[in-house]
C-alpha angles and dihedrals in degrees: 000000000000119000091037098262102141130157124024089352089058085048109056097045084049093067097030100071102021115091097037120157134182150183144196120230119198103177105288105359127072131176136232114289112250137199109262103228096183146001121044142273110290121229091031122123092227091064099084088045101053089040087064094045085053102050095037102106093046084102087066088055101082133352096265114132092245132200122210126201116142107299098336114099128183118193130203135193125161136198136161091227117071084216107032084054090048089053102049092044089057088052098046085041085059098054085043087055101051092051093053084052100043084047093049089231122136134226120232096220092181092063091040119100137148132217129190117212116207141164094203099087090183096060128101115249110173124109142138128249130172149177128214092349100309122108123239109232114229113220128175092237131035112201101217122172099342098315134095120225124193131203087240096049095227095131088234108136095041091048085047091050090038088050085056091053092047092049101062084041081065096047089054098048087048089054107046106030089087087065101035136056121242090263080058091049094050092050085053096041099051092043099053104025110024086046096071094021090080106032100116103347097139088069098035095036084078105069116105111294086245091060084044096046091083089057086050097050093051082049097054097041089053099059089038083059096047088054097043082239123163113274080230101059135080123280099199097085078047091053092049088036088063096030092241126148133234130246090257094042093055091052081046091062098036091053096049087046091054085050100043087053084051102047078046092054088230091124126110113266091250085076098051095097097029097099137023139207127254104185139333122241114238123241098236118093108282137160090245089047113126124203136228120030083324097111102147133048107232127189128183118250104197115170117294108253129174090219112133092189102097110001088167081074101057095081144355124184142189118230099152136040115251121290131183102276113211103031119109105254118226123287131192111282090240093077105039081057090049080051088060110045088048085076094247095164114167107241124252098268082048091053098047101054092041088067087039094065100031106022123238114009121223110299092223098051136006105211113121102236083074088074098041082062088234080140128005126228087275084067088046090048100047085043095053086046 
């Protein structure tokens, strides 16, 4: 048997899915039962299973780069030449075609598109593929898995349809904060906006900072929102305030986690080759050393393009171990005195959902540093003095 599933194993696939019948029911009216002849038993939790197991060797079809995820499959294929490129991907189409049909499996055209990436903007890319007779449409974005990515790589059609997601998140915070407490509010933030806010950002993080300002200032209008703030004030005390972090934060984390997986070796095998190391830090005391297991200093080393479209992409490093992004990092003690005595107090609503998330606030001063032990009641004392 393929797959090299052979004994009991064989055995008990084998039965499993020989002998099948089935029926269609429309109201009142079913058919004969009939003898299933491919394919396996719908609504069954080995289906899935037993789908991937099927369509694991169609890489080995063609000499297209493939991606596998469920039923969804990408295909890649590179050349220098714009004919010589149309050319090959018809070939290649054709080998992929014959394997769908040997394999009595069927193509959605409808949800098939292709789309060409370039960094030569004054060539003509245009040209026509096709398989079994139907033509492939060419768009300028493919929605897979979730994100959209566009021909260009600027992120813009996934933040705009991400813009669209955040922005009912929004309608729903400004609606329902008069009935609920600010616990209630984070449950709902982080459910309906960080939620999508996420998915993916270490690819789309990465766009210019004038294509990412939209998301921000969703970002900022929702947890002025949850804490009833001015339109017109700053949203970084409110930030620190919920313990929420920023769009860039966020990206922060999702990039050091990346690089922390990958310093583990618990990354997929695709990603092996994918960086390479520049130097490793040595053990003695230095002023590079990092601490922690970070013991090497790693940077991507994607392909050298000439492409000006998106230059944030080309490389990320990791130079520091993780830290909590977000939080105001310690200052002298000098100036958080001088912050003090300028009068900064944080306002009533402030206040109150300050002792809402982390209980009673310092009795000497209520400003909410006091709770995040950036000074201790000796600073508020020789403040007050």
């Amino acid at each position: 048997m393929y797959h090299d599933i052979k004994g009991k194993q064989n055995s008990f696939f084998e039965s499993y899915l020989t002998n099948r019948k089935q029926c269609t029911k429309e109201n009142n009216y079913s058919s004969s039962f009939q003898t299933i002849k491919c394919g396996v038993p719908q609504g069954l939790v080995t289906g899935p299973l037993l789908f991937l197991i099927y369509v694991n060797d169609l890489p080995c079809a063609s000499s297209f780069q493939t991606t596998l995820f469920a039923d969804d499959t990408s295909l890649h294929l590179s050349h220098k030449d714009i004919k010589t490129l149309q050319l090959n991907v018809q070939n290649e189409l054709d080998k992929v075609d014959t394997w769908i049909r040997s394999n009595r499996l069927s193509i959605n055209y409808n949800k098939t598109a292709y789309m060409i990436l370039t960094a030569t903007r004054s060539q003509n890319c245009n040209f026509e593929i096709s398989v079994n007779g139907v033509r492939i449409q060419q768009t300028d974005s493919i929605n897979y898995l979730g994100v959209l990515i566009d021909n260009k790589l600027s992120w813009k059609p996934q933040i705009s349809s991400l813009c669209r997601k955040l922005s009912q998140a929004c309608g729903v915070v400004c609606k329902i904060r008069h009935f609920a407490d600010i616990k209630i509010l984070r449950l709902i933030y982080f459910s309906l906006f960080h939620s999508h806010l996420q998915y993916c950002i270490i690819d789309w993080g990465r766009a210019y900072k004038t294509v990412i300002r939209p998301v921000e200032v969703l970002q900022n209008r929702i947890v002025k929102y949850m804490t009833f703030s001015n339109r017109t004030s700053s949203a970084s005390n409110i930030f620190k305030l919920l313990k929420i972090l920023k769009v860039y934060d966020l990206h922060q984390l999702s990039l050091e986690k990346f690089m922390y997986e990958y310093n583990a070796d618990i990354l997929p095998s695709s990603f092996d080759n994918f960086f390479s190391k520049l130097y490793n830090i040595p053990d003695h005391g230095t002023k590079q050393q990092v601490s922690g297991n970070f013991q090497e200093f790693l940077i991507s080393r994607p392909p050298r393009t000439r492409t000006k479209f998106n230059p944030h992409a080309k490389q990320c490093g990791f130079p520091h171990p993780p830290r909590k992004c977000g939080y105001p990092k310690p200052a002298p003690r000098g100036a958080l005195v001088a912050l003090l005595q300028s009068g900064v107090h944080c306002s009533a609503e402030q206040e109150q959902i300050h002792r809402q998330l982390n209980g009673t606030s310092c009795a000497l001063h209520p400003h909410p540093f006091c709770k995040q032990k950036l000074w201790n009641k000796k600073d508020c004392e020789r403040a007050k003095k």
